[in-house]
Amino acid sequence: MTPRAAGVEALLARKQVVICAGSGGVGKTTTAAAIAAGMAARGRTAAVLTIDPAKRLANSLGLPELAGEERQVDPGRLDAAGLGGTGELWAMMLDAKRTFDELVDTYAADEQARDAVLANPIYRELSNAVGGSEEYMAMEKLHQLHQEGRYDLLVLDTPPTRNALDFLDAPRRLARFIDSRSLAFFSASNTAGFGLLGRGTGLLFSVMKRATGVDLLQDLAGFFNAFGGMAEGFRERAQRVDALLCDSRTTFLLITSPRAAAIDEAAFFHRKLNEEGLPFGGVIANRVREPIRAAGGEKLDGELEQLLDPALARKVSRTVEEHRRLAERDQRNLEQLRTRLSRKPAIVVPELAGDVHDLEGLEAVGRHLFAAG
Ligand SMILES: Nc1ncnc2c1ncn2[C@@H]1O[C@H](COP(=O)(O)OP(=O)(O)O)[C@@H](O)[C@H]1O
Ligand SMILES: [Mg+2]
């Protein structure tokens, strides 16, 4: 008999897509990788799509410098780290630019239109011009892989945006940009359109051209002209990506630290998910500090006095006391978080001693993620 699913595995029953969201530095990348690894150990073919893994974590996942390709993590290494199983773990570093290029390739009417966009200097700047396009491209890749259907589970790490909400809004923002009047205006009127911007602007462009040698006007017109033809394809696509986010096979996990500010953000994010009709799976409180306990269950102070000279024992005791206060504060914050999320599932991962940068570290995080209770 297989044991009953517990912890994060229970949250992921019947789910094919998991999105790990949260503000920067809370452990999204770590958690996403640990979830995919744990689900692979439990027999799934799981892939983690990661964005900014620390170099050592990337190495231990066997990720090459080159982004944009899925790689299977060596089963021997998983075994050695205690993550062996019948499933498969795949990892991929997301590459927004490359995903964007692939989309252009898909939606361009012909090779000429494609090359015109890809070679255009404006296109190369577009990822900055359309706010959140990195987020959008992450979801686009997710959608592609989901369509291909090669994985039981896709775990998406999200970009290190200060604001987790940027991510939710990305497909709609792209659609808005495509529908925006500026795009229609520029693509319809071509270079002539810029005349309408007024003489001041025209002058500005020509001064810039002389100063920099870059014919921005020409580039802009060329870009909007070529890109305009793909707008319909992009719009449809953005709608499908949006639909995947709302799908019942998708779930958002909210990663948070137990600090008060992070909890405010988490509560806000949860409300936002609800408002947008996006599926919320639960919250993972990461790096929660736990009280230090004496080995034999005796009083810690007594144990310290036996082991250390009195001055040192006092010092250690003060440190332990300080840590206990922090741990209590984390507990109070967590309790508040649970209340504010109306008692939705919450999984606690403690602060581990040392960074999580290898498969052993992921296994250690996973033990808490997948634990019962
Ligand atoms: N439970 C944990 N215990 C100790 N260190 C952790 C834990 N979770 C994450 N870390 C460390 O915190 C840092 C930030 O984690 P990361 O997953 O990169 O955050 P994010 O992707 O949200 O920016 C990393 O150095 C990681 O090793
Ligand atoms: Mg990250």
XYZ file of C-alpha atoms and ligand atoms in Angstrom:
401
model
C 0.000 0.000 0.000
C 1.334 3.443 -0.812
C 1.455 5.811 2.142
C -1.016 8.652 2.112
C 0.240 11.844 0.532
C 1.235 14.454 3.095
C 2.489 18.001 3.149
C 3.092 19.513 -0.230
C 2.331 16.233 -2.030
C -1.224 16.372 -0.730
C -1.540 19.946 -1.978
C -0.404 18.819 -5.413
C -2.795 15.932 -5.927
C -4.161 16.156 -9.483
C -2.061 19.230 -10.208
C 0.139 19.513 -13.268
C 1.469 23.012 -12.798
C 2.796 24.617 -9.626
C 3.787 28.251 -9.514
C 6.011 29.276 -6.626
C 5.385 32.942 -6.010
C 6.523 35.362 -3.348
C 8.718 38.370 -2.834
C 12.469 38.366 -3.441
C 14.852 36.293 -1.343
C 12.251 34.243 0.529
C 13.295 30.938 -1.035
C 11.235 30.585 -4.203
C 14.050 29.053 -6.229
C 15.030 26.693 -3.425
C 11.451 25.596 -2.773
C 10.609 25.112 -6.447
C 13.639 22.853 -6.886
C 12.931 20.941 -3.666
C 9.301 20.345 -4.674
C 10.237 19.050 -8.118
C 12.964 16.828 -6.614
C 10.599 15.476 -3.948
C 7.865 14.715 -6.464
C 10.392 12.976 -8.731
C 11.493 10.872 -5.769
C 7.811 9.975 -5.382
C 7.555 8.660 -8.900
C 6.606 11.676 -10.986
C 8.322 12.977 -14.058
C 8.864 16.465 -12.734
C 10.542 19.515 -14.201
C 11.601 22.668 -12.426
C 11.765 25.802 -14.551
C 14.091 28.028 -12.682
C 15.086 31.620 -13.125
C 17.999 32.654 -10.998
C 19.494 29.661 -9.242
C 22.682 30.344 -7.316
C 25.621 29.047 -9.302
C 26.216 26.156 -6.934
C 22.600 25.064 -7.031
C 22.629 25.269 -10.832
C 25.763 23.139 -10.871
C 24.324 20.549 -8.575
C 21.247 20.292 -10.789
C 23.614 19.756 -13.685
C 22.386 22.885 -15.422
C 24.662 24.155 -18.148
C 25.630 27.800 -18.486
C 23.384 27.894 -21.511
C 19.810 28.637 -20.604
C 16.686 27.494 -22.351
C 17.151 23.733 -22.463
C 15.742 21.040 -20.233
C 18.247 18.697 -18.671
C 17.627 15.535 -16.747
C 19.321 15.488 -13.357
C 21.612 12.486 -13.071
C 19.665 9.728 -11.224
C 22.904 8.540 -9.608
C 23.379 11.922 -7.981
C 19.775 11.950 -6.827
C 20.257 8.507 -5.294
C 23.372 9.650 -3.479
C 21.494 12.625 -2.035
C 18.643 10.460 -0.753
C 16.347 11.613 -3.552
C 16.341 8.418 -5.579
C 13.062 7.025 -6.842
C 11.182 5.828 -9.855
C 10.486 9.277 -11.259
C 12.635 11.690 -13.197
C 13.863 15.132 -12.268
C 14.390 17.638 -15.038
C 15.604 21.183 -14.713
C 15.744 24.110 -17.017
C 16.977 27.639 -16.723
C 14.509 30.039 -18.263
C 15.679 32.449 -20.881
C 13.194 35.221 -21.593
C 14.955 36.438 -24.729
C 15.090 33.009 -26.288
C 11.439 32.310 -25.511
C 10.504 35.629 -27.068
C 12.516 34.744 -30.176
C 10.693 31.429 -30.443
C 7.365 33.212 -30.270
C 8.362 35.604 -33.017
C 9.403 32.595 -35.064
C 6.002 30.999 -34.482
C 3.900 34.012 -35.326
C 5.836 35.706 -38.100
C 4.037 35.405 -41.422
C 7.256 34.487 -43.191
C 10.999 34.348 -42.760
C 11.409 37.906 -43.887
C 9.052 39.257 -41.238
C 10.736 37.115 -38.619
C 14.224 38.317 -39.493
C 13.042 41.904 -39.648
C 11.860 41.690 -36.057
C 14.740 39.647 -34.692
C 17.361 41.926 -36.222
C 15.642 45.101 -35.097
C 17.429 46.998 -32.311
C 14.083 48.014 -30.835
C 13.080 44.401 -30.507
C 16.201 43.752 -28.475
C 15.142 46.466 -26.067
C 11.549 45.361 -25.930
C 11.941 43.131 -22.907
C 12.571 46.321 -20.962
C 9.933 48.310 -22.784
C 7.103 45.947 -21.919
C 7.198 45.778 -18.161
C 6.983 42.254 -16.873
C 7.909 40.573 -20.123
C 10.377 38.379 -18.273
C 7.502 37.156 -16.146
C 5.395 36.701 -19.220
C 8.042 34.665 -20.995
C 8.372 32.387 -17.977
C 4.672 31.613 -18.191
C 4.858 31.285 -21.952
C 7.508 28.575 -21.587
C 5.381 26.909 -18.951
C 2.473 26.892 -21.367
C 4.628 25.426 -24.152
C 5.881 22.586 -21.987
C 2.407 21.918 -20.661
C 1.120 21.614 -24.225
C 3.886 19.177 -25.079
C 2.715 17.026 -22.175
C 5.986 15.272 -21.442
C 5.914 15.945 -17.692
C 3.539 14.938 -14.927
C 4.407 18.080 -13.045
C 5.897 21.448 -13.978
C 7.194 23.594 -11.149
C 7.756 27.212 -12.028
C 10.115 29.390 -10.063
C 9.281 33.081 -10.489
C 11.556 36.026 -11.191
C 13.086 37.973 -8.347
C 10.680 40.882 -8.685
C 10.257 43.045 -5.627
C 6.561 42.791 -6.160
C 5.098 39.317 -6.573
C 2.011 40.854 -8.135
C 3.894 41.966 -11.241
C 3.927 38.342 -12.158
C 0.176 37.845 -12.106
C -0.410 40.781 -14.301
C 2.117 39.922 -16.986
C -0.097 38.188 -19.601
C -2.659 40.937 -19.404
C -0.006 43.594 -19.568
C 1.405 42.075 -22.733
C -2.070 41.878 -24.224
C -2.634 45.512 -23.296
C 0.603 46.507 -24.959
C -0.359 44.637 -28.113
C -3.778 46.214 -28.129
C -2.443 49.589 -27.255
C -3.047 52.400 -29.612
C 0.641 53.125 -29.952
C 1.210 49.778 -31.611
C -1.757 50.168 -33.941
C -0.766 53.709 -34.714
C 2.837 52.972 -35.506
C 2.209 49.861 -37.526
C -0.559 51.429 -39.566
C 1.108 54.673 -40.360
C 4.693 53.536 -40.600
C 7.265 56.303 -40.781
C 4.659 58.835 -41.745
C 3.118 58.425 -38.330
C 6.081 60.004 -36.696
C 5.481 63.197 -38.570
C 2.289 63.493 -36.579
C 4.211 63.412 -33.335
C 5.081 67.004 -33.984
C 8.091 68.811 -35.165
C 9.780 68.779 -31.772
C 9.914 65.009 -31.721
C 11.087 64.820 -35.306
C 13.880 67.200 -34.452
C 14.807 65.165 -31.428
C 15.070 62.035 -33.532
C 17.229 63.714 -36.126
C 19.551 65.187 -33.497
C 19.852 61.758 -31.933
C 20.588 60.226 -35.279
C 23.373 62.692 -35.893
C 24.779 62.331 -32.404
C 24.596 58.574 -32.080
C 24.421 57.310 -35.631
C 21.347 55.324 -34.618
C 18.333 55.918 -36.772
C 15.791 55.382 -34.051
C 12.944 56.596 -36.191
C 13.693 54.061 -38.876
C 14.136 51.287 -36.310
C 10.913 52.109 -34.532
C 8.913 52.219 -37.700
C 10.476 49.006 -38.924
C 9.820 47.253 -35.682
C 6.202 48.242 -35.277
C 5.550 47.457 -38.874
C 6.934 43.944 -38.640
C 5.643 43.244 -35.155
C 2.178 44.577 -35.928
C 1.548 41.600 -38.191
C 2.112 39.215 -35.307
C -0.070 41.031 -32.838
C -3.036 38.725 -33.331
C -0.994 35.606 -32.671
C 0.549 37.120 -29.585
C -2.791 38.235 -28.243
C -4.322 34.787 -28.632
C -1.313 33.262 -27.016
C -1.455 35.614 -24.038
C -5.080 34.574 -23.559
C -4.166 30.903 -23.557
C -1.380 31.479 -21.063
C -3.846 33.344 -18.895
C -6.252 30.419 -19.172
C -3.574 27.983 -18.016
C -2.998 30.109 -14.912
C -6.684 29.882 -14.027
C -6.933 26.162 -14.823
C -7.921 23.739 -12.073
C -4.782 21.721 -12.823
C -2.684 24.717 -11.830
C -1.919 25.834 -8.324
C -0.099 28.787 -6.799
C 2.031 28.221 -3.756
C 2.934 31.290 -1.867
C 6.423 31.291 -0.389
C 7.016 33.653 2.480
C 9.422 34.322 5.290
C 8.015 34.577 8.811
C 8.892 38.273 9.056
C 6.028 40.675 9.604
C 6.538 42.614 6.354
C 6.658 39.442 4.268
C 3.464 38.257 5.900
C 1.660 41.453 5.004
C 2.723 40.929 1.417
C 1.663 37.302 1.481
C -1.794 38.188 2.764
C -2.138 40.839 0.088
C -1.007 38.428 -2.617
C -3.483 35.829 -1.444
C -6.320 38.335 -1.662
C -5.191 39.334 -5.132
C -5.163 35.695 -6.312
C -8.723 35.354 -5.070
C -9.839 38.492 -6.823
C -8.295 37.328 -10.091
C -9.850 33.894 -9.776
C -6.458 32.202 -9.652
C -6.092 28.899 -7.789
C -4.356 29.206 -4.437
C -2.857 25.977 -3.074
C -1.305 27.043 0.190
C 1.505 28.909 1.813
C 5.022 27.793 2.604
C 6.680 29.658 5.440
C 10.393 29.252 4.843
C 13.370 29.848 7.126
C 11.315 29.767 10.266
C 13.544 29.898 13.352
C 12.940 27.214 15.912
C 13.884 27.234 19.579
C 17.104 25.435 20.505
C 16.473 22.569 22.877
C 18.787 20.772 25.262
C 19.875 17.333 24.129
C 18.522 15.255 27.008
C 15.384 17.298 27.552
C 16.975 18.880 30.655
C 17.151 22.577 31.171
C 19.573 24.065 28.694
C 21.230 26.364 31.209
C 22.114 23.411 33.417
C 23.577 21.564 30.482
C 25.653 24.581 29.415
C 27.103 25.042 32.911
C 28.235 21.456 32.976
C 29.888 21.704 29.569
C 31.421 25.190 29.531
C 33.261 27.557 31.803
C 30.826 29.955 33.547
C 31.597 33.083 31.495
C 31.194 31.260 28.199
C 28.099 29.469 29.452
C 26.491 32.844 30.200
C 27.366 34.141 26.749
C 25.958 31.096 25.016
C 22.922 31.264 27.235
C 22.258 34.864 26.186
C 22.551 33.917 22.529
C 20.156 31.035 23.039
C 17.760 33.381 24.820
C 17.914 35.864 21.932
C 17.266 33.067 19.478
C 14.326 31.888 21.564
C 12.779 35.345 21.350
C 13.186 35.376 17.555
C 11.690 31.905 17.335
C 8.709 33.027 19.405
C 8.236 36.039 17.197
C 8.261 33.780 14.118
C 5.613 31.602 15.782
C 3.388 34.592 16.499
C 3.781 35.855 12.939
C 2.931 32.422 11.566
C -0.175 32.244 13.685
C -1.193 35.618 12.301
C -0.516 34.465 8.772
C -2.740 31.418 9.242
C -5.555 33.599 10.510
C -5.223 36.069 7.692
C -5.258 33.320 5.075
C -8.422 31.872 6.647
C -6.620 28.727 7.813
C -5.489 27.675 4.344
C -2.837 24.945 4.332
C 0.480 26.217 5.666
C 3.723 24.281 5.542
C 6.674 25.290 7.672
C 10.292 24.864 6.620
C 12.798 25.784 9.321
C 15.899 27.854 8.863
C 18.539 25.249 8.068
C 22.102 25.549 9.253
C 23.816 26.789 6.129
C 22.791 27.657 2.610
C 20.847 25.259 0.440
C 22.967 24.874 -2.629
C 23.090 21.188 -3.482
C 20.892 18.119 -3.846
C 21.489 17.179 -0.196
C 20.190 20.612 0.795
C 17.117 20.159 -1.398
C 16.514 16.804 0.231
C 16.688 18.454 3.673
C 14.195 21.155 2.655
C 12.029 18.477 1.050
C 11.842 16.497 4.282
C 9.918 19.404 5.799
C 7.882 20.171 2.685
C 6.657 16.600 2.421
C 6.285 15.903 6.120
C 2.907 15.006 7.559
C 1.144 17.431 9.873
N 15.156 26.819 4.679
C 16.322 27.442 4.408
N 17.333 27.401 5.306
C 18.508 28.016 5.059
N 18.765 28.696 3.928
C 17.804 28.784 3.003
C 16.533 28.157 3.185
N 15.783 28.405 2.085
C 16.541 29.155 1.259
N 17.755 29.393 1.790
C 18.835 30.209 1.228
O 18.331 31.520 1.061
C 18.858 32.134 -0.109
C 17.723 32.650 -0.981
O 16.965 31.569 -1.461
P 16.348 31.566 -2.928
O 15.630 30.272 -3.086
O 17.388 31.872 -3.943
O 15.312 32.770 -2.802
P 14.448 33.497 -3.959
O 14.457 32.601 -5.166
O 13.082 33.650 -3.366
O 15.111 34.790 -4.210
C 19.712 31.081 -0.785
O 21.059 31.334 -0.473
C 19.259 29.771 -0.165
O 20.307 28.830 -0.097
Mg 15.027 33.026 -7.069
